[in-house]
Short mmCIF file of C-alpha atoms in Angstrom, two decimals:
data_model
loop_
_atom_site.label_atom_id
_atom_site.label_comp_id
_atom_site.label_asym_id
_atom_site.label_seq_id
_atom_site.Cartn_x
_atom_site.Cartn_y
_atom_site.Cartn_z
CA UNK O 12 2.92 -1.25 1.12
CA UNK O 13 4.28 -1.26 4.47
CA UNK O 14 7.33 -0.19 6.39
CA UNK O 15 9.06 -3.70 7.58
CA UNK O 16 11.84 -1.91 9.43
CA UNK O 17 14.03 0.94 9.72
CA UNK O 18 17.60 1.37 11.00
CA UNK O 19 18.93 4.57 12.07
CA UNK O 20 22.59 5.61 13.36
CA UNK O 21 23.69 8.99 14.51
CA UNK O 22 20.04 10.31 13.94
CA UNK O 23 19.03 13.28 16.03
CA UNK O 24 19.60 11.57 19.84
CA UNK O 25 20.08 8.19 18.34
CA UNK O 26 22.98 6.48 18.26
CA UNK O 27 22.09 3.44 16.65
CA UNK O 28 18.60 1.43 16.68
CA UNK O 29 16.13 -0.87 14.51
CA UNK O 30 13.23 -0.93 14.96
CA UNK O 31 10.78 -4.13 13.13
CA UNK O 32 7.19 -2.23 12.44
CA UNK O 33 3.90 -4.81 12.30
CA UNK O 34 2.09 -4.68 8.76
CA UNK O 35 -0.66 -3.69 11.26
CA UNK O 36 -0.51 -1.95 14.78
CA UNK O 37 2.54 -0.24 15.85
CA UNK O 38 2.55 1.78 19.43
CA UNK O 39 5.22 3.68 20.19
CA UNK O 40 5.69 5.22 23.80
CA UNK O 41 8.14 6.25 26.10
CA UNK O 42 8.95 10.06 28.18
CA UNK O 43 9.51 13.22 26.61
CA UNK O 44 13.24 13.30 24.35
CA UNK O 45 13.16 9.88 23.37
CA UNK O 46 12.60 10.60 19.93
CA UNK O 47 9.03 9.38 19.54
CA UNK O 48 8.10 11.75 16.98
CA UNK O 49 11.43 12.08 15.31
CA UNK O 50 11.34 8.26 14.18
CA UNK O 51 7.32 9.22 13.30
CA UNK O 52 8.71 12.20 11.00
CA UNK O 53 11.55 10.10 9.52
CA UNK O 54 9.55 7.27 8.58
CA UNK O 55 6.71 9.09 6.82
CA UNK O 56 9.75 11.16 4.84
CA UNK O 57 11.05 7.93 3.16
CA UNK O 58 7.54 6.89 2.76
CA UNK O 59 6.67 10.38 1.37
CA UNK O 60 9.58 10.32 -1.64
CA UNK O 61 8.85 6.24 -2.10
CA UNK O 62 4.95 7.02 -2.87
CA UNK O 63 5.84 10.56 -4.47
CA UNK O 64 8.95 8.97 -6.87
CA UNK O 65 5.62 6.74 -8.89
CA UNK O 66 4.27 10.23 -9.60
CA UNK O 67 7.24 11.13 -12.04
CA UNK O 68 7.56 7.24 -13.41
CA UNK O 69 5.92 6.28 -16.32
CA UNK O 70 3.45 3.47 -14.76
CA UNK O 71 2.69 1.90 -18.79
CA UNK O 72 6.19 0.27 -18.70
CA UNK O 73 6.40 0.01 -14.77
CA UNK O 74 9.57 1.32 -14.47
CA UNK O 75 10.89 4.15 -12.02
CA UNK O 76 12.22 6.55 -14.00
CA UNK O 77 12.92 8.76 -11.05
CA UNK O 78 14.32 5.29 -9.35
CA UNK O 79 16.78 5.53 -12.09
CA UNK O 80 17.92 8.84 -11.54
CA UNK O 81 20.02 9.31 -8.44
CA UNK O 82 20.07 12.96 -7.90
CA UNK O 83 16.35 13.22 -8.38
CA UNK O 84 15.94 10.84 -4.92
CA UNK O 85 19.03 12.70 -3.05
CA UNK O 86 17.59 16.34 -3.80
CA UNK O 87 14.16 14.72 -2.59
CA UNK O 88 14.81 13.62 0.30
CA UNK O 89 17.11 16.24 1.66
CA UNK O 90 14.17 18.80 0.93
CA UNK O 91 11.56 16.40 2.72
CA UNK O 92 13.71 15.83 5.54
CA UNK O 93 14.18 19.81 6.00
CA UNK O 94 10.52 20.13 5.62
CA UNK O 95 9.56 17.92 8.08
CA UNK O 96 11.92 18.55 10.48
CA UNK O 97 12.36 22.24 9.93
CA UNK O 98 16.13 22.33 11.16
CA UNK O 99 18.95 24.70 9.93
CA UNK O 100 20.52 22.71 7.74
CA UNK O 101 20.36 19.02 7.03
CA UNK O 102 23.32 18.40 9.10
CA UNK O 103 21.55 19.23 12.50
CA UNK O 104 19.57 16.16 11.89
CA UNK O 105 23.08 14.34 12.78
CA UNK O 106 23.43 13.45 16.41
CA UNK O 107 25.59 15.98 18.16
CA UNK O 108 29.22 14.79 18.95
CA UNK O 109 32.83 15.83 18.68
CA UNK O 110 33.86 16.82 15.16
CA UNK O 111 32.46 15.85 12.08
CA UNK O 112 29.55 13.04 12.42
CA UNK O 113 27.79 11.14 9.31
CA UNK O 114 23.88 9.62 9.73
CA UNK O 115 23.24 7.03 7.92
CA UNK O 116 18.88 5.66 7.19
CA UNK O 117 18.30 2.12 6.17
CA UNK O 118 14.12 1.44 5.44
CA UNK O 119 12.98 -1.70 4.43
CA UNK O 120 9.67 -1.60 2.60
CA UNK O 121 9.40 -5.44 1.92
CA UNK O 122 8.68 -6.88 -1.33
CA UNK O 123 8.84 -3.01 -3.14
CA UNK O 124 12.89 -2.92 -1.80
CA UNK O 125 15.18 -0.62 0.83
CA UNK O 126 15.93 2.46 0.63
CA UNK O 127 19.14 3.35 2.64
CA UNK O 128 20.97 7.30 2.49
CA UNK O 129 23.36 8.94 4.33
CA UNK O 130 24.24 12.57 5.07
CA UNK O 131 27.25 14.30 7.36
CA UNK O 132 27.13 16.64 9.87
CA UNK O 133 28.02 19.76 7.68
CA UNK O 134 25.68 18.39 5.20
CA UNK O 135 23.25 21.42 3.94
CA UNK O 136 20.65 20.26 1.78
CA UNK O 137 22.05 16.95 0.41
CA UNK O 138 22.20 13.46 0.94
CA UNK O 139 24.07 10.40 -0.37
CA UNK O 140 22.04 7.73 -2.13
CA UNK O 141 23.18 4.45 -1.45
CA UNK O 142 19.93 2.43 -2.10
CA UNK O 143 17.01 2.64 -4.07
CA UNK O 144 14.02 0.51 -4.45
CA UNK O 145 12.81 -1.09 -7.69
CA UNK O 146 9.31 -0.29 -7.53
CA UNK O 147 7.11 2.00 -5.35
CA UNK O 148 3.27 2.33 -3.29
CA UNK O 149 0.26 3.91 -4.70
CA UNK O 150 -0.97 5.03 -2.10
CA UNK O 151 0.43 8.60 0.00
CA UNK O 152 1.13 7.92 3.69
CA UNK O 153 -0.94 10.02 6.04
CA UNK O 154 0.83 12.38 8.98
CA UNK O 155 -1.26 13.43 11.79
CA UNK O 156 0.68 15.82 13.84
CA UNK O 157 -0.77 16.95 17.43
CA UNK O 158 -2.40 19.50 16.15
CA UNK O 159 -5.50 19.78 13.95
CA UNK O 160 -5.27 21.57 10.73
CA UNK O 161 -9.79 21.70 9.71
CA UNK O 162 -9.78 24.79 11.17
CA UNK O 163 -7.20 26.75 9.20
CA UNK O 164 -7.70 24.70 6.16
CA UNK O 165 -9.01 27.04 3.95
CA UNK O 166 -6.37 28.73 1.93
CA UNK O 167 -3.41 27.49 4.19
CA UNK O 168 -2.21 24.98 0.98
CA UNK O 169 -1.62 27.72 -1.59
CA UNK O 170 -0.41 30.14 1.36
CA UNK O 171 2.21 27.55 2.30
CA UNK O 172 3.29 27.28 -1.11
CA UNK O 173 3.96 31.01 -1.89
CA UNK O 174 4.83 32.32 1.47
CA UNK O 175 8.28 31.13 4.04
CA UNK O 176 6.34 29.59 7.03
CA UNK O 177 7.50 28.06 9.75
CA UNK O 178 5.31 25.16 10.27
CA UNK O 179 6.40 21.86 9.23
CA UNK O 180 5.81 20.27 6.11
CA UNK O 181 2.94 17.30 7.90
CA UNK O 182 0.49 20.41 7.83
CA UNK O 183 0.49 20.97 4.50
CA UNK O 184 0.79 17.54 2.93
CA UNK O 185 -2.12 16.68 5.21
CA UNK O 186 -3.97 19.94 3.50
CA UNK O 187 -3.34 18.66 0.36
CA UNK O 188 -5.01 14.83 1.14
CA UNK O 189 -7.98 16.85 2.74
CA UNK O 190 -8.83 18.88 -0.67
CA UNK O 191 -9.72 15.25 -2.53
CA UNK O 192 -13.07 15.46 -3.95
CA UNK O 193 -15.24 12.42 -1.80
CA UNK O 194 -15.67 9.34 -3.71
CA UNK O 195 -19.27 8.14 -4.57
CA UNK O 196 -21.41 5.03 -5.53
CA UNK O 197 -19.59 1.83 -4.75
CA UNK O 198 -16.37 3.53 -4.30
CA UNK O 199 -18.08 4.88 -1.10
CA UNK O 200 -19.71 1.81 0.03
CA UNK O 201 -16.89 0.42 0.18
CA UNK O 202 -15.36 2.72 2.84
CA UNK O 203 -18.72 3.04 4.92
CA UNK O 204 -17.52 0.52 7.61
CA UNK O 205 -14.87 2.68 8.40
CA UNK O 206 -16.60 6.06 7.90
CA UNK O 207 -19.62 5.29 9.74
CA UNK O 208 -18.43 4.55 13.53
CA UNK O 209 -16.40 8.34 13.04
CA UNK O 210 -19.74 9.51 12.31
CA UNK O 211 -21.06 8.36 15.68
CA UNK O 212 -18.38 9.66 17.72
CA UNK O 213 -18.73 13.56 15.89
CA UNK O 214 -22.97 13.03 15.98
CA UNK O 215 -22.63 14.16 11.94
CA UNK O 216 -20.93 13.96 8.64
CA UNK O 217 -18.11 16.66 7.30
CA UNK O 218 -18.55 18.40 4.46
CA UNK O 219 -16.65 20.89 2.47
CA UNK O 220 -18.85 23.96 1.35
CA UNK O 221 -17.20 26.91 -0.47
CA UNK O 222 -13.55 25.92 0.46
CA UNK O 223 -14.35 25.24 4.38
CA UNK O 224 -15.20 22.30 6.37
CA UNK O 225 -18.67 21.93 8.40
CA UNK O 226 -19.92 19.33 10.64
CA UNK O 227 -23.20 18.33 9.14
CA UNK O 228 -25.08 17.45 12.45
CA UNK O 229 -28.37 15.22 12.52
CA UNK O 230 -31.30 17.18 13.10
CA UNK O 231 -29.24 20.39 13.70
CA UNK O 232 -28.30 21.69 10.84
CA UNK O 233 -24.72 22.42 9.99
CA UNK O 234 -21.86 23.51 12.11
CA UNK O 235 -18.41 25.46 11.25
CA UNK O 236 -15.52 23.14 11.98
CA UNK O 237 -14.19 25.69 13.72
CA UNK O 238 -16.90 26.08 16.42
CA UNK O 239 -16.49 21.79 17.53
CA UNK O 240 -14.22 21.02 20.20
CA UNK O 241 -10.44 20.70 18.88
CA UNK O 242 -10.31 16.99 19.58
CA UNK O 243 -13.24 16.20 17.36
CA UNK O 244 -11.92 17.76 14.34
CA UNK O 245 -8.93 15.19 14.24
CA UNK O 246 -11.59 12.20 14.11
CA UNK O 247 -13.57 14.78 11.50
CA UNK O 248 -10.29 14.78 9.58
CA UNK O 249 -10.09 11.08 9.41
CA UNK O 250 -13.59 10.07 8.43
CA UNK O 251 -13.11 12.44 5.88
CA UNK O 252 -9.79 11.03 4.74
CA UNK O 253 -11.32 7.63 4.65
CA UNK O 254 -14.48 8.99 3.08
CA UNK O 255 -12.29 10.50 0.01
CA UNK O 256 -9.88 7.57 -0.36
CA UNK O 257 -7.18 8.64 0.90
CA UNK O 258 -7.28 6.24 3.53
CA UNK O 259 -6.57 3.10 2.23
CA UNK O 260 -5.94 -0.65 2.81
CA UNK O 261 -2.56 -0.12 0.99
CA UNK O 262 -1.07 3.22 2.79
CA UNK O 263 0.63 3.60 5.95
CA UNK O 264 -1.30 6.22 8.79
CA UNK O 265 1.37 7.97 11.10
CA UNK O 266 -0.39 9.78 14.44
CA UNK O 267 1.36 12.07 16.59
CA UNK O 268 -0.43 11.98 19.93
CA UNK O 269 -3.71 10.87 19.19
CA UNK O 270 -5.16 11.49 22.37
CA UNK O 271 -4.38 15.28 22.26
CA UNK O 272 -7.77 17.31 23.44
CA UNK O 273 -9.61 13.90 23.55
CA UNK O 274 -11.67 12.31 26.43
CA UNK O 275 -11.65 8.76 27.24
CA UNK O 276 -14.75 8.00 26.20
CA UNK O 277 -13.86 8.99 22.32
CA UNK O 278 -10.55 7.50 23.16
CA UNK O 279 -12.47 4.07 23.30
CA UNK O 280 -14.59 4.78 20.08
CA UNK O 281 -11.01 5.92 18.27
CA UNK O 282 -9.08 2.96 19.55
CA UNK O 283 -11.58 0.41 17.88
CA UNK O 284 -11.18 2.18 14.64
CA UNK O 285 -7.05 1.97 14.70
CA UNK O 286 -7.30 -1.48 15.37
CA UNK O 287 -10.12 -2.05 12.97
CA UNK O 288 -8.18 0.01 9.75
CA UNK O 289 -4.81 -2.47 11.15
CA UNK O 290 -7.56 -5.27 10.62
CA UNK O 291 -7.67 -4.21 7.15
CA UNK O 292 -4.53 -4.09 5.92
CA UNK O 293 -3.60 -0.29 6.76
CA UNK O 294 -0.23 0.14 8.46
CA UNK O 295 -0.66 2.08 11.74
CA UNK O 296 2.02 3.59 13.38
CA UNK O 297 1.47 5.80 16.27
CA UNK O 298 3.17 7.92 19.39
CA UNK O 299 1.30 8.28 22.56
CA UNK O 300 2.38 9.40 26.35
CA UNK O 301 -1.40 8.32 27.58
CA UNK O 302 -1.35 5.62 29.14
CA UNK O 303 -5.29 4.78 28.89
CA UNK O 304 -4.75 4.65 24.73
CA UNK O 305 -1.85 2.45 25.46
CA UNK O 306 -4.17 0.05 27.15
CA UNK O 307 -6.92 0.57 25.20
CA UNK O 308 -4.96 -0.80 21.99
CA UNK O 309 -3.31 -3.91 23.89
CA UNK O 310 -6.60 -4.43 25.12
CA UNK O 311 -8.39 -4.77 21.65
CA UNK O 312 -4.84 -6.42 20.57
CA UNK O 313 -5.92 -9.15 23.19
CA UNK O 314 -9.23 -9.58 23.11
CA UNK O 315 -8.60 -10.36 19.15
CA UNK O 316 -6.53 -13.45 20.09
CA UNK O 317 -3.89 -11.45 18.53
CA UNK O 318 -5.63 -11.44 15.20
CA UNK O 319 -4.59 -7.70 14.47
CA UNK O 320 -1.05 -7.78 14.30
CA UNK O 321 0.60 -5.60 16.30
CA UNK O 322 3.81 -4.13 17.89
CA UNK O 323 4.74 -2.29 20.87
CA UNK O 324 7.86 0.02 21.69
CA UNK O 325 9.20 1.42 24.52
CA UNK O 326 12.02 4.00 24.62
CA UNK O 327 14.19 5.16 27.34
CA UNK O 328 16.90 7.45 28.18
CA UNK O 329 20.28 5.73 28.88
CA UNK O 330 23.65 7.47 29.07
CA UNK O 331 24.34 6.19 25.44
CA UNK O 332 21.46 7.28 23.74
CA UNK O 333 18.22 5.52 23.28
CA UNK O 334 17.57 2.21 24.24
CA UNK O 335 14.39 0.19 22.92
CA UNK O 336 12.38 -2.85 24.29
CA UNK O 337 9.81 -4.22 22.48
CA UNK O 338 6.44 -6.67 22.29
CA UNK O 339 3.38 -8.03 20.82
CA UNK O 340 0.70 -6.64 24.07
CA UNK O 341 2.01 -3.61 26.01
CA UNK O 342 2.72 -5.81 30.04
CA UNK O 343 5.50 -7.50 27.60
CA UNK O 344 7.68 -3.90 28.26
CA UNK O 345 9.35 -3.17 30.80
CA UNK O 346 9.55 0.32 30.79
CA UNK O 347 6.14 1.61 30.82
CA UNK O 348 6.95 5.58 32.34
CA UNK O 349 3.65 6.60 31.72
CA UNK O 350 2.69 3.70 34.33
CA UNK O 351 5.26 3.71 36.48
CA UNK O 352 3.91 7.75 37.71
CA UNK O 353 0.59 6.62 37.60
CA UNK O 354 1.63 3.76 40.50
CA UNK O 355 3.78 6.59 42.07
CA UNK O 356 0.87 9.09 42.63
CA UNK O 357 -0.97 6.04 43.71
CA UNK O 358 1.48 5.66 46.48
CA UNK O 359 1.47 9.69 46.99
CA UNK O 360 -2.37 9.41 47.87
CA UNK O 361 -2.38 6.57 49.91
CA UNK O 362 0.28 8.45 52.06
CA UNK O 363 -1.85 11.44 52.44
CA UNK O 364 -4.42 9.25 53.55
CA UNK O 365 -2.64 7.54 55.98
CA UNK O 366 -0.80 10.99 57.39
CA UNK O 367 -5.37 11.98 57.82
CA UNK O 368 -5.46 9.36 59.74
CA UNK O 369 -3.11 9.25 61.97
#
């Protein structure tokens, strides 16, 4: 399954967009307040209920039964929304405005159907159902948020579920994927391709040992999670998503700033893997503000002969709202902020040079 498009109006500072994802590659970018990890959030939530509504149908007759019950997808996604988002009631997810204001989501999941809701400003833990589709994914999607979570894994599932925390929902769903048991014989061999290059980057293997994570490293013994650098235990996170199964060719992988706490070097290493897991079928849709990832993927796009499909986004700030370009390589936007400063503090040094000189 992947996400084909998605259509948003009077969403958070949107006032009306579409977006059309790649079943591969998908690079989102643009300055801070654009929204870049809003439409990350809102996508995995309709993915989310999609994947979670098989887990209540009865799969022997291949029907939905919670596709047949309305209120069981409304309650669902007004809880997943709040979740993720964390606001104070549904209807701050509405874009501010004079009076009473009404979002409406439209997500097109191809060949499995749409599924298109609507809530109102006052709205406080409800939405309308307007659409539902007529069958559903396997496979969970996968949120990585900025942060890292193999440090604070142990026990942070079962204390979300029993205590009021303030950390959004991503945290703990990711939790959850990380406590499947790792698959074995052929099942395994069938994931090494992707497994092994992580390995190289982290120098080991993870493994869970009495409820926490370690870094198995070669010739060194084993290391707490918690004692590798912060950056590393996102790629530790991943092999060991892709070494349980939960990454797979069928499932969509959201990132949130991959390049949070990573050098450029692992950048590089991390890159070919996104592209590579696009390659193969997995859905990949990602927010960055570096501009050396940015490059890196178009890069790999390129060099491929545009064999991995892929998209790239650009958002801006217009008096409006948001406005969006789009294009297969990243020099087909116009709007590349991250760039743009990067040529600006190129013409800052050059003029301190000159001013030295004269």
């Amino acid at each position: 399954m992947s996400l084909s498009s998605l259509s948003l109006f009077n969403f958070t500072a949107f006032s009306r967009l579409k977006m059309d994802f790649s079943p591969g590659l998908n690079v989102i970018i643009g300055e801070n307040a654009t929204g870049k990890s809003h439409l990350l959030k809102l996508a995995y939530v309709v993915a989310y209920v999609l994947h979670e509504s098989r887990r209540t149908s009865d799969e022997a007759v291949g029907h939905l039964l919670a596709g047949s019950s309305k209120s069981w997808f409304q309650r669902r996604i007004a809880e997943k929304l709040v979740g993720v988002f964390r606001p104070d009631s549904l209807g701050r997810l509405c874009r501010r405005g004079i009076g009473r204001s009404r979002t409406e989501i439209f997500a097109d999941f191809g060949p499995p159907g749409d599924l298109n809701f609507s809530f109102a400003s006052n709205s406080q833990k409800d939405v309308v159902l307007l659409r539902s589709p007529a069958n559903a994914p396997h496979d969970a999607p996968i949120f990585f948020p900025p942060k890292e979570v193999m440090s604070f894994y142990p026990g942070f599932a079962s204390l979300y579920e029993q205590r009021e925390i303030h950390i959004d929902e991503t945290y703990y769903d990711l939790c959850k994927l990380l406590s499947v048991p790792l698959l074995r014989g052929k099942y395994a061999s069938e994931i090494a391709d992707i497994v092994k290059p992580l390995t190289e980057i982290m120098g080991g293997f993870v493994r869970v040992d009495s409820g926490r994570f370690y870094l198995h490293l070669r010739g060194q013994g084993k290391m707490e999670i918690s004692l590798i650098a912060e950056g590393l235990r996102k790629v530790a996170a991943l092999a060991y998503l892709a070494a349980n199964g939960s990454l797979t060719n069928k499932g969509i992988l959201f990132w949130d700033e991959p390049e949070a706490n990573l050098n450029p070097k692992i950048i590089t290493s991390l890159a070919k893997t996104l592209t590579e897991l696009a390659n193969k079928g997995v859905q990949v849709i990602l927010a960055t503000h570096s501009l050396f990832v940015m490059k890196e993927l178009s890069l790999l796009v390129e060099r491929s002969k545009k064999q991995i499909p892929a998209r790239f986004f650009s958002l801006r700030l217009e008096e409006g709202g948001i406005a969006l370009e789009e294009g297969e390589l990243l020099e087909d936007l116009q709007t590349i902020v991250a760039l743009d400063e990067v040529l600006s503090q190129d013409d800052r040094e050059q003029s301190s040079i000159l001013e030295e000189m004269q």
